[in-house]
GROMACS .gro file of C-alpha atoms in nm:
model
  115
    1MET     CA    1   3.903   9.736   8.606
    2LEU     CA    2   3.854   9.487   8.883
    3THR     CA    3   4.081   9.569   9.181
    4THR     CA    4   4.166   9.401   9.505
    5ARG     CA    5   4.394   9.485   9.792
    6SER     CA    6   4.724   9.307   9.831
    7LEU     CA    7   4.814   9.196  10.181
    8SER     CA    8   5.163   9.148  10.318
    9PRO     CA    9   5.240   8.836  10.523
   10ASP     CA   10   5.162   9.022  10.845
   11GLY     CA   11   4.815   9.119  10.716
   12THR     CA   12   4.874   9.483  10.638
   13VAL     CA   13   4.757   9.633  10.308
   14ARG     CA   14   5.042   9.678  10.061
   15GLY     CA   15   4.841   9.845   9.791
   16GLU     CA   16   4.578   9.782   9.529
   17VAL     CA   17   4.627   9.541   9.243
   18ALA     CA   18   4.413   9.477   8.942
   19ALA     CA   19   4.310   9.125   8.847
   20GLN     CA   20   4.146   9.210   8.515
   21VAL     CA   21   4.128   9.491   8.259
   22GLU     CA   22   3.862   9.481   7.987
   23GLY     CA   23   3.800   9.668   7.665
   24TRP     CA   24   3.800   9.628   7.289
   25VAL     CA   25   4.010   9.709   6.990
   26ALA     CA   26   3.964   9.706   6.614
   27GLU     CA   27   4.069   9.372   6.468
   28GLU     CA   28   4.360   9.526   6.283
   29HIS     CA   29   4.508   9.653   6.613
   30VAL     CA   30   4.527   9.319   6.800
   31VAL     CA   31   4.896   9.264   6.716
   32GLN     CA   32   4.985   9.621   6.812
   33LEU     CA   33   4.802   9.577   7.143
   34LEU     CA   34   4.988   9.252   7.225
   35ARG     CA   35   5.326   9.396   7.124
   36GLN     CA   36   5.271   9.701   7.350
   37ILE     CA   37   5.147   9.501   7.651
   38SER     CA   38   5.443   9.265   7.602
   39SER     CA   39   5.681   9.564   7.615
   40TYR     CA   40   5.522   9.676   7.945
   41ILE     CA   41   5.591   9.338   8.109
   42GLY     CA   42   5.926   9.253   7.948
   43TYR     CA   43   5.796   8.973   7.730
   44ALA     CA   44   5.981   8.928   7.396
   45TYR     CA   45   5.681   8.920   7.162
   46ASP     CA   46   5.796   8.804   6.815
   47ASP     CA   47   5.683   8.656   6.482
   48LEU     CA   48   5.601   8.319   6.644
   49ASP     CA   49   5.349   8.489   6.871
   50GLU     CA   50   5.199   8.664   6.574
   51ALA     CA   51   5.174   8.332   6.386
   52ALA     CA   52   4.988   8.180   6.682
   53LEU     CA   53   4.714   8.440   6.630
   54THR     CA   54   4.651   8.341   6.266
   55GLY     CA   55   4.293   8.223   6.252
   56ALA     CA   56   4.264   8.219   6.635
   57LEU     CA   57   3.968   8.456   6.640
   58ASP     CA   58   3.764   8.282   6.366
   59ASP     CA   59   3.565   8.061   6.602
   60THR     CA   60   3.545   8.295   6.900
   61ASN     CA   61   3.228   8.443   7.048
   62ASP     CA   62   3.248   8.709   7.318
   63GLU     CA   63   2.891   8.619   7.428
   64ALA     CA   64   2.985   8.262   7.522
   65ALA     CA   65   3.182   8.179   7.838
   66ASP     CA   66   3.391   7.921   7.649
   67GLY     CA   67   3.415   8.122   7.330
   68TRP     CA   68   3.731   8.310   7.409
   69PHE     CA   69   4.084   8.254   7.275
   70GLU     CA   70   4.346   8.265   7.555
   71TYR     CA   71   4.704   8.371   7.502
   72PRO     CA   72   4.960   8.377   7.781
   73LEU     CA   73   5.235   8.647   7.794
   74ALA     CA   74   5.506   8.513   8.025
   75GLY     CA   75   5.650   8.842   8.138
   76THR     CA   76   5.667   9.011   8.478
   77PRO     CA   77   5.394   8.989   8.582
   78PRO     CA   78   5.265   8.702   8.375
   79LEU     CA   79   4.937   8.787   8.203
   80VAL     CA   80   4.673   8.598   8.016
   81ILE     CA   81   4.514   8.783   7.725
   82ARG     CA   82   4.162   8.665   7.632
   83LEU     CA   83   4.031   8.766   7.291
   84ALA     CA   84   3.693   8.714   7.123
   85GLN     CA   85   3.474   8.871   6.859
   86PRO     CA   86   3.100   8.922   6.872
   87PRO     CA   87   2.919   8.720   6.606
   88GLY     CA   88   2.956   8.909   6.281
   89GLY     CA   89   3.157   9.187   6.441
   90ALA     CA   90   3.474   9.363   6.335
   91VAL     CA   91   3.596   9.457   6.682
   92VAL     CA   92   3.775   9.229   6.930
   93SER     CA   93   3.678   9.212   7.294
   94VAL     CA   94   3.981   9.194   7.521
   95ARG     CA   95   4.031   9.081   7.875
   96VAL     CA   96   4.375   9.110   8.033
   97GLU     CA   97   4.404   8.898   8.348
   98GLY     CA   98   4.683   8.870   8.602
   99ILE     CA   99   4.812   9.039   8.910
  100MET     CA  100   4.891   9.391   8.791
  101ASP     CA  101   4.978   9.697   8.993
  102LEU     CA  102   4.756  10.001   8.927
  103VAL     CA  103   5.015  10.164   8.704
  104LEU     CA  104   5.032   9.868   8.468
  105ALA     CA  105   4.649   9.829   8.471
  106THR     CA  106   4.606  10.199   8.391
  107ARG     CA  107   4.858  10.177   8.108
  108ILE     CA  108   4.667   9.887   7.959
  109GLU     CA  109   4.332  10.062   8.002
  110THR     CA  110   4.478  10.371   7.828
  111LEU     CA  111   4.611  10.154   7.545
  112LEU     CA  112   4.269   9.995   7.494
  113ASP     CA  113   4.112  10.342   7.487
  114LEU     CA  114   4.364  10.460   7.224
  115LEU     CA  115   4.345  10.164   6.991
   0.00000   0.00000   0.00000
């Protein structure tokens, strides 16, 4: 987890925030991962979101900087989920990016560990 410190307008430290959480999941757990993250941030993930994922990982490559599929989740906070598979792999590399408090970042890290 990449963390930074959040500053208030007067320059005092308000707390730590995470900008990115990384991990991986089995391909069959991608939808479950996105549904759970969506519930954490109040985003109404539905069948249209699931349809957007159909075939999205086919041309990804987690070893290439431009080989990732990006999917925004417009909740609070808004997050961008980046997904990619290694060439010939059955797992999906995941990067969750956005301004997350440490509780949310830890929940996502735990979810990635469990799936």
